[in-house]
Short mmCIF file of C-alpha atoms in Angstrom, two decimals:
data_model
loop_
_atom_site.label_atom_id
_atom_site.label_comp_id
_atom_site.label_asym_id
_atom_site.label_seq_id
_atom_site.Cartn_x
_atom_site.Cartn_y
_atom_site.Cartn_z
CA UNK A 26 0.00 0.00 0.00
CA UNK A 27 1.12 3.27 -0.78
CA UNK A 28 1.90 6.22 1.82
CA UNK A 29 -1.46 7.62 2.68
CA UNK A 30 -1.79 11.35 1.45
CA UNK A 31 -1.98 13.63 3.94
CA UNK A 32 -5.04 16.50 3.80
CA UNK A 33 -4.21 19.31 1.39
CA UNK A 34 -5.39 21.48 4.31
CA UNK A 35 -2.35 20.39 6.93
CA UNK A 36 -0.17 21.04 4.43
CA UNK A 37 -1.12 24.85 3.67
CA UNK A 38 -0.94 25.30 7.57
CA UNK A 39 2.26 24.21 7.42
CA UNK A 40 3.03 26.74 4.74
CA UNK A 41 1.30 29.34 6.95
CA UNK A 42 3.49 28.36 9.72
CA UNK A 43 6.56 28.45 8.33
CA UNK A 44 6.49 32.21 7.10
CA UNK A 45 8.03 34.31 9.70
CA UNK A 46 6.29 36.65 12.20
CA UNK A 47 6.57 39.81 10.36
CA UNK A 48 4.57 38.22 7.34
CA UNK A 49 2.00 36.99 9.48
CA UNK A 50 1.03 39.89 11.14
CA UNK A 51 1.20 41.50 8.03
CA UNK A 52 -1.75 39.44 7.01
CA UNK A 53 -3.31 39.73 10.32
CA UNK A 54 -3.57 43.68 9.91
CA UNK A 55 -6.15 43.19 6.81
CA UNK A 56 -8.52 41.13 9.19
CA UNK A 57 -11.52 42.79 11.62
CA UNK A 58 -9.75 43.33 15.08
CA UNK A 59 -11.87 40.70 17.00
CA UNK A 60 -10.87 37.91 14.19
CA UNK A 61 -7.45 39.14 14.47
CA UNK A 62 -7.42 38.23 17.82
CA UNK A 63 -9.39 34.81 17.14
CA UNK A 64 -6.54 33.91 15.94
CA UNK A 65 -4.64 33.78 19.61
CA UNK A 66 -5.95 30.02 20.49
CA UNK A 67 -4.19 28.18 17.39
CA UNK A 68 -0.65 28.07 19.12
CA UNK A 69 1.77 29.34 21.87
CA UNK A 70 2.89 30.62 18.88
CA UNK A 71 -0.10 32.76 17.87
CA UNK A 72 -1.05 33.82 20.97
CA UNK A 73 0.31 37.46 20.85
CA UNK A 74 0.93 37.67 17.06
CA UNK A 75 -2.21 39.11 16.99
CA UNK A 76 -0.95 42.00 18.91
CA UNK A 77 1.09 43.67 16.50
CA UNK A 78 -1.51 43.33 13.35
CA UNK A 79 -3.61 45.90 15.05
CA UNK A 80 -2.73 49.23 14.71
CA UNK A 81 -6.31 50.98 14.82
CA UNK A 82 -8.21 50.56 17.80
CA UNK A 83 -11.61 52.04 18.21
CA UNK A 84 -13.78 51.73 21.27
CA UNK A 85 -17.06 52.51 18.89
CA UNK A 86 -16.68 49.47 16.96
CA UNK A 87 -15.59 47.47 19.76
CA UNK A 88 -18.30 47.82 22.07
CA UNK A 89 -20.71 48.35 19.94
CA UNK A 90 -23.41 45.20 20.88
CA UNK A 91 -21.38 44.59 23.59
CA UNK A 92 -23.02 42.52 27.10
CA UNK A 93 -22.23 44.25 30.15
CA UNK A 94 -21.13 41.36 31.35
CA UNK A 95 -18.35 41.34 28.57
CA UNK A 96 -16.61 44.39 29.50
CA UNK A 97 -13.88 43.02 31.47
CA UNK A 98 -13.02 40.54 28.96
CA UNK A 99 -12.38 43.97 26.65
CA UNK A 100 -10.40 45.52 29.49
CA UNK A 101 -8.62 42.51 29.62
CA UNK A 102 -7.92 42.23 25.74
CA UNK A 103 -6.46 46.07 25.96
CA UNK A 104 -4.22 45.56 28.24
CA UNK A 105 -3.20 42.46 26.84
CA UNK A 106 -3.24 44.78 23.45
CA UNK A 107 -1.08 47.76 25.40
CA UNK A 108 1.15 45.94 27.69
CA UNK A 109 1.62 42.67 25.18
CA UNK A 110 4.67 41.01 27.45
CA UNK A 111 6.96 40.12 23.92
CA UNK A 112 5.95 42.59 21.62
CA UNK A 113 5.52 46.07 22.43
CA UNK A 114 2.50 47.48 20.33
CA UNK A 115 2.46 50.80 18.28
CA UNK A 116 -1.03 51.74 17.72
CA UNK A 117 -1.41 54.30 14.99
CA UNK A 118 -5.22 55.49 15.67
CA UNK A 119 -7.06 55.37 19.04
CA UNK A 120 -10.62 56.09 19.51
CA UNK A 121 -11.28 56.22 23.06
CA UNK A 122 -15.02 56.69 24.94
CA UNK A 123 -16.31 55.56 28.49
CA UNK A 124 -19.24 54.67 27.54
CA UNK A 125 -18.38 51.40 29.94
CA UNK A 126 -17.10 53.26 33.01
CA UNK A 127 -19.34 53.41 36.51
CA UNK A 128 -17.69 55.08 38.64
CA UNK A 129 -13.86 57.61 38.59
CA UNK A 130 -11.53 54.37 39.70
CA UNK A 131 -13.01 53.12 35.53
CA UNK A 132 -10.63 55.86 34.79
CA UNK A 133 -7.34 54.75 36.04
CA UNK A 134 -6.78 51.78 33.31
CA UNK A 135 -8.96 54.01 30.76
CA UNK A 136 -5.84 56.72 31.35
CA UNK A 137 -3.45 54.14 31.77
CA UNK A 138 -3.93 53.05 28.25
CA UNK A 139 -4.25 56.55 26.54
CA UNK A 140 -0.51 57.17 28.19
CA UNK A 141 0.69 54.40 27.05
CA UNK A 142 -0.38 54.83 23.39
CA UNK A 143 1.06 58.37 23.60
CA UNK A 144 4.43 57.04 24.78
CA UNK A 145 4.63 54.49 21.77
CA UNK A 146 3.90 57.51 18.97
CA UNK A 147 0.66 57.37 19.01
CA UNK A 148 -0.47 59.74 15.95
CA UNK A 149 -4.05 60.09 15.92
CA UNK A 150 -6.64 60.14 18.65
CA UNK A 151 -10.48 61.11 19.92
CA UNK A 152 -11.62 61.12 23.19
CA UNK A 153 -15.63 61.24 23.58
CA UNK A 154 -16.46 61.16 27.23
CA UNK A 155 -20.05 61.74 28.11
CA UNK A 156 -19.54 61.44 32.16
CA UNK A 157 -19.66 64.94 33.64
CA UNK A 158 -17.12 63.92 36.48
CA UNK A 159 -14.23 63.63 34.31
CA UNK A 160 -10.66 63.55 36.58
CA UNK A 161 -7.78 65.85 34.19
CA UNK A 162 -6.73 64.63 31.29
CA UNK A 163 -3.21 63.29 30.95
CA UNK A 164 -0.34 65.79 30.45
CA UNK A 165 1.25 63.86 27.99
CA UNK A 166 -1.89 64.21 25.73
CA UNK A 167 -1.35 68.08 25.08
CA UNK A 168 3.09 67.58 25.36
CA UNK A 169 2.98 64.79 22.44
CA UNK A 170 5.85 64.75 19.36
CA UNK A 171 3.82 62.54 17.82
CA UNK A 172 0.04 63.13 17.52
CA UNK A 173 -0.89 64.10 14.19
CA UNK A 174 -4.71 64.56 15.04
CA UNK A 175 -6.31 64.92 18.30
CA UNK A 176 -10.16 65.07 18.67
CA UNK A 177 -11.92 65.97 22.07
CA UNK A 178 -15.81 65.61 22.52
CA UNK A 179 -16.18 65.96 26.23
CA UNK A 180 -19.60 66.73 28.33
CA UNK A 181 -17.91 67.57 31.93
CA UNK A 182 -19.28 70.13 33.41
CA UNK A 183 -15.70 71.08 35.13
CA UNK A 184 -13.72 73.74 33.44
CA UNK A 185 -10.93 72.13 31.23
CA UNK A 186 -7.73 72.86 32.42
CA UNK A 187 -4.56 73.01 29.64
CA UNK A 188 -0.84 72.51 30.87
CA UNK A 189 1.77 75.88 30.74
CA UNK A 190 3.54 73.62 28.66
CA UNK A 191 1.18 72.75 25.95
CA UNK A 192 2.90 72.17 22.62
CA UNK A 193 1.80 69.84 20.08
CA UNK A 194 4.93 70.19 17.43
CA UNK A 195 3.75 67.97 14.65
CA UNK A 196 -0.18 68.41 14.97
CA UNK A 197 -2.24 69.35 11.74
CA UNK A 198 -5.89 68.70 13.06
CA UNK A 199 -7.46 69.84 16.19
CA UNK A 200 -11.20 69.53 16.95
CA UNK A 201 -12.59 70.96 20.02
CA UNK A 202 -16.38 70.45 20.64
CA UNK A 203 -18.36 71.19 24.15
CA UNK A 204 -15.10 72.69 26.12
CA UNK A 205 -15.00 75.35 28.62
CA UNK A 206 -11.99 76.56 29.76
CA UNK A 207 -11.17 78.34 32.95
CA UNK A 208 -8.09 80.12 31.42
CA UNK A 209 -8.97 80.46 27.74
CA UNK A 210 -5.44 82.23 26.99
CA UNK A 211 -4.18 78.67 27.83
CA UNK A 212 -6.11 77.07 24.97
CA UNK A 213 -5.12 79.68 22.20
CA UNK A 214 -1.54 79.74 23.23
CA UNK A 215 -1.59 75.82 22.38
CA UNK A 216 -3.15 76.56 19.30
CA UNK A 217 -0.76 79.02 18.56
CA UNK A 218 2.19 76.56 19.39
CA UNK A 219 0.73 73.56 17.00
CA UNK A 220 3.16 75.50 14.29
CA UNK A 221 2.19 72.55 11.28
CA UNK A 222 -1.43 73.14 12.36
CA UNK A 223 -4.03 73.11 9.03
CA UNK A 224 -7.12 72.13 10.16
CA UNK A 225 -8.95 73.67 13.00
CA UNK A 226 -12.77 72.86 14.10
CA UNK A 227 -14.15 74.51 17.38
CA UNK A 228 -17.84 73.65 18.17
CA UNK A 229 -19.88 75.67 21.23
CA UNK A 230 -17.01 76.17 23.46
CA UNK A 231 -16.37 78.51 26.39
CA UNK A 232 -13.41 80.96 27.18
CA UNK A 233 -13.40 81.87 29.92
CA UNK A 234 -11.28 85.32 31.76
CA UNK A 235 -10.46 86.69 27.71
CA UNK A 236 -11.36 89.63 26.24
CA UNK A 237 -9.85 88.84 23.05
CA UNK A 238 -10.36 85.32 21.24
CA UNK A 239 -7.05 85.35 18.97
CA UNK A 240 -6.29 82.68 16.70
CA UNK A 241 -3.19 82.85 15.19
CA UNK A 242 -1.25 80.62 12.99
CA UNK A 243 0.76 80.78 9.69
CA UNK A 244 -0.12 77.09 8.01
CA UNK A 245 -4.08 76.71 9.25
CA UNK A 246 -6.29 76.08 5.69
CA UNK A 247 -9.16 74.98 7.12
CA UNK A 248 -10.83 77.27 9.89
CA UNK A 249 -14.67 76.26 11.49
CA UNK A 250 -16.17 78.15 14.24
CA UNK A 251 -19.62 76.95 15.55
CA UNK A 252 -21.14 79.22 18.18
CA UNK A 253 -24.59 78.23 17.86
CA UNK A 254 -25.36 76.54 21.36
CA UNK A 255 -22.88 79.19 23.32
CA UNK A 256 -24.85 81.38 25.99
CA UNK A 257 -24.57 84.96 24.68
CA UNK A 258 -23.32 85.56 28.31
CA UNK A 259 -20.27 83.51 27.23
CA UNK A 260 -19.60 85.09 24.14
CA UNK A 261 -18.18 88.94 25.47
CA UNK A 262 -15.26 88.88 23.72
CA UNK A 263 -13.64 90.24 20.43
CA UNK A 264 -12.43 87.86 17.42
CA UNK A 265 -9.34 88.09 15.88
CA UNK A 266 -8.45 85.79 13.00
CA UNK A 267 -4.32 85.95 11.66
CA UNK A 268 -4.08 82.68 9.27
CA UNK A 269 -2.78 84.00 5.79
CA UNK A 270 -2.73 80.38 4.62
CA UNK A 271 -6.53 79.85 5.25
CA UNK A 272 -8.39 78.59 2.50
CA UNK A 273 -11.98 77.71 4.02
CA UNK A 274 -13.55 79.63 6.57
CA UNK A 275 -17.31 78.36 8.54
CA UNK A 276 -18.61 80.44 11.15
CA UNK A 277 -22.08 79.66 12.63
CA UNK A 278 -24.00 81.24 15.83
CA UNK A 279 -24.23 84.82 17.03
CA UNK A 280 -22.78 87.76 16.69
CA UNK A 281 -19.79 88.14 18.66
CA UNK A 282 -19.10 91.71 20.20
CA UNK A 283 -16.04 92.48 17.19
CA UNK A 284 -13.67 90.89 14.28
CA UNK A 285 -10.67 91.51 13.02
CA UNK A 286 -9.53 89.22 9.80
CA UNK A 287 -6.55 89.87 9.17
CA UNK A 288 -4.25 88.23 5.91
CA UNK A 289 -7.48 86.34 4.07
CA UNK A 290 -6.03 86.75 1.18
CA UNK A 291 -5.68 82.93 0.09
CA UNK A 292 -9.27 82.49 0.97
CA UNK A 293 -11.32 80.70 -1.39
CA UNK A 294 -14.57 79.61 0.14
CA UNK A 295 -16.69 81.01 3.20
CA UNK A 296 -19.91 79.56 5.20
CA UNK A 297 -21.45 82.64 7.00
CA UNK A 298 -24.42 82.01 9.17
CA UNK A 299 -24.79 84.63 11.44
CA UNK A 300 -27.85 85.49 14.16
CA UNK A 301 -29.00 88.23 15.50
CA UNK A 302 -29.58 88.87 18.98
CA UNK A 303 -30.79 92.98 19.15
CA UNK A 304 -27.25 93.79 20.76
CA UNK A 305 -25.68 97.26 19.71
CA UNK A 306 -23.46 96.23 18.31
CA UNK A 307 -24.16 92.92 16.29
CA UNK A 308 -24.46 95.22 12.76
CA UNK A 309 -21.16 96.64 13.08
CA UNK A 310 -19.58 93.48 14.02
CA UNK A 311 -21.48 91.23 11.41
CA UNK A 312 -19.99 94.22 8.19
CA UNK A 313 -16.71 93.65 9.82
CA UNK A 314 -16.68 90.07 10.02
CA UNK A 315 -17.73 90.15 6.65
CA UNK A 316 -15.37 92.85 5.34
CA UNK A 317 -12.53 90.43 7.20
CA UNK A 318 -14.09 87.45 3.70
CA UNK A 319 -13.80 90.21 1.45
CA UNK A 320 -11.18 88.34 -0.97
CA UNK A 321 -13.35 85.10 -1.12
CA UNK A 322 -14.20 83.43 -4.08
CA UNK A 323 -17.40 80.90 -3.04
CA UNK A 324 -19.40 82.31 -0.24
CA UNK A 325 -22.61 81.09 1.49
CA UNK A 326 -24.18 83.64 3.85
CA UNK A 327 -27.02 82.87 5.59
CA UNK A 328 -28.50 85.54 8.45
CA UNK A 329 -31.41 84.86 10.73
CA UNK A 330 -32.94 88.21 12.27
CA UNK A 331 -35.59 88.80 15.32
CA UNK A 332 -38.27 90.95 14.40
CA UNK A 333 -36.53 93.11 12.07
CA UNK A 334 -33.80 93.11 9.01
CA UNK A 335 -30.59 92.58 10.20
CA UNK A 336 -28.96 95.81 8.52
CA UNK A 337 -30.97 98.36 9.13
CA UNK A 338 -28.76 100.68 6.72
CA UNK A 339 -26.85 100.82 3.85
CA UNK A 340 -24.26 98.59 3.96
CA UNK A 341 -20.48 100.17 4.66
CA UNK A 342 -19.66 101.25 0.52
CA UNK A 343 -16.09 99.36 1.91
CA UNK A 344 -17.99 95.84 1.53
CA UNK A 345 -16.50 94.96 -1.96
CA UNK A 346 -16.32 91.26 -3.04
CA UNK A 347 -13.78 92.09 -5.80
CA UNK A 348 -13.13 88.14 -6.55
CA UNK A 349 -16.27 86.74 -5.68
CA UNK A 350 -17.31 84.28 -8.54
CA UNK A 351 -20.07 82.28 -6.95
CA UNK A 352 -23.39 83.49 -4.14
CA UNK A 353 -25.52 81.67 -2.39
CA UNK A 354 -27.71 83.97 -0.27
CA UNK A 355 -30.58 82.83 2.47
CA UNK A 356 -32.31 85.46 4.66
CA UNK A 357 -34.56 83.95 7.78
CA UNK A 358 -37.12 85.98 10.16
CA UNK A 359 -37.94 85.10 13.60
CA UNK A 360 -40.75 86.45 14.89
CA UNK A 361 -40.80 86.74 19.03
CA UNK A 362 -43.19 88.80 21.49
#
């Protein structure tokens, strides 16, 4: 009898298992995270490979569907992830939420992690925490070489408080949405020290102790302002815009109390929607923010007025779109008693 054939399918696992680590994570990297990690009960051999293949982790994805009951076993698998005992892991994105944390001591790992990731070159990251008794974020997340973009969605109710020694050398995007900060010099001078910084979002945050809101920075392109949900109580300062590089502008919500845009010259497109609010001086300040667009190409304007027109004269003669190629125009009327 004649040597009996073993299955075709031993033999391509052999294949498999001969190529060397670096391959195999390789292939590992194109697979879903949780069937990456599947992949951990073959062999000794596979039980951290997975570790290395991942270089995206998002909390969104991974907890999405998740049992309560199941949360520890994901605690376990990030530190297993982060503190991977042969192979020291490099995420490139993390996407961090505690949407599973009770109580502050949830925090502890939930920081421990983010710190780590920061320490390894972590390049892109975006925190979302919805619990109002949030402890201070890490240090290192505002003193990183490495972050590239750094998103921050937080609900606290705490004023957010920025290090003296916030400087984010190599980051391009920043997006700020539902922040109040006690010192709100603090939070421009970082901006102002992100020197590669293009694109800039702020949605319905608070400055606090400023009389000027000064945003200044040679390389930003992309420049949106969202005011719309800010207490008019909040919003007492003047604006003043520097970016000669900017090339899209969005502003939405009131009118603050003054503007001054300065070097717009590369400016190609604008999104103006602007309310009205009966202050003095909300005319004045709406021709100069406008007279700050004054070189754009594409603009959308959109102005929402209380009982009456918004300008209730002639516009300043000043007000000249000289390269203006394209208009889009909507006028709204609220009417309150």
């Amino acid at each position: 009898m004649g040597r009996r054939q073993q299955p075709e399918t031993v033999g391509v696992l052999d294949r498999i298992n001969n190529l060397p680590d670096s391959i195999l994570s390789h292939i590992l990297s194109f697979l879903p995270n949780k069937e990456a990690v599947r992949t951990s009960i073959l062999s000794t051999r596979w039980k951290y490979l997975f570790a290395s293949s991942i270089s995206i982790l998002d909390f969104e994805h991974c907890l999405k569907n998740l049992y309560e009951e199941d949360v520890n076993n994901f605690m376990n698998f990030v530190d297993t992830l982060l503190f991977n005992p042969r192979e020291r892991v490099h995420l490139e994105s993390f996407w961090v939420n505690d949407y599973f944390v009770d109580d502050e001591d949830d925090y502890v790992p939930l920081y421990g992690w983010i710190s780590t990731a920061l320490s390894r070159g972590l390049k892109n990251i975006g925190i979302n925490f919805i619990n109002e008794k949030v402890p201070v974020l890490p240090t290192l997340l505002f003193t990183s070489h490495s972050l590239v973009t750094l998103t921050l969605f937080l609900h606290i109710k705490d004023d957010m408080k920025i290090p003296t020694n916030a400087c984010l050398p190599n980051l391009k995007n920043l997006c700020l949405t539902n922040l109040a900060f006690e010192d709100g010099y603090s939070i421009l001078k970082l901006i102002s020290n992100c020197h590669v910084l293009e694109d800039l979002t702020i949605y319905d945050c608070c400055f606090h102790s400023i009389s000027e809101l000064n945003i200044h920075n040679l390389l930003l392109r992309r420049l949106i302002l969202c005011f719309e949900h800010v207490c008019v109580r909040d919003y007492d300062y003047v604006m003043a815009i520097d970016a000669p590089s900017l090339v899209y502008f969005e502003y939405t919500g009131i009118v603050g109390k003054g503007y001054t845009l300065s070097n717009m010259k590369s400016l190609v497109k604008a999104e103006i929607s602007i309310s009205h609010f009966h202050e003095v001086h909300s005319e004045r300040s709406a021709t100069q923010l406008l007279q700050g667009i004054c070189n754009v190409q594409s603009l959308h304007l959109a102005i929402e007025a209380f009982n009456e027109t918004f300008f209730r004269t002639r516009l300043d003669p000043k007000l000249v779109f000289h390269n203006l190629v394209e208009l889009e125009f909507h006028s709204y009327y609220c009417y309150r008693k």
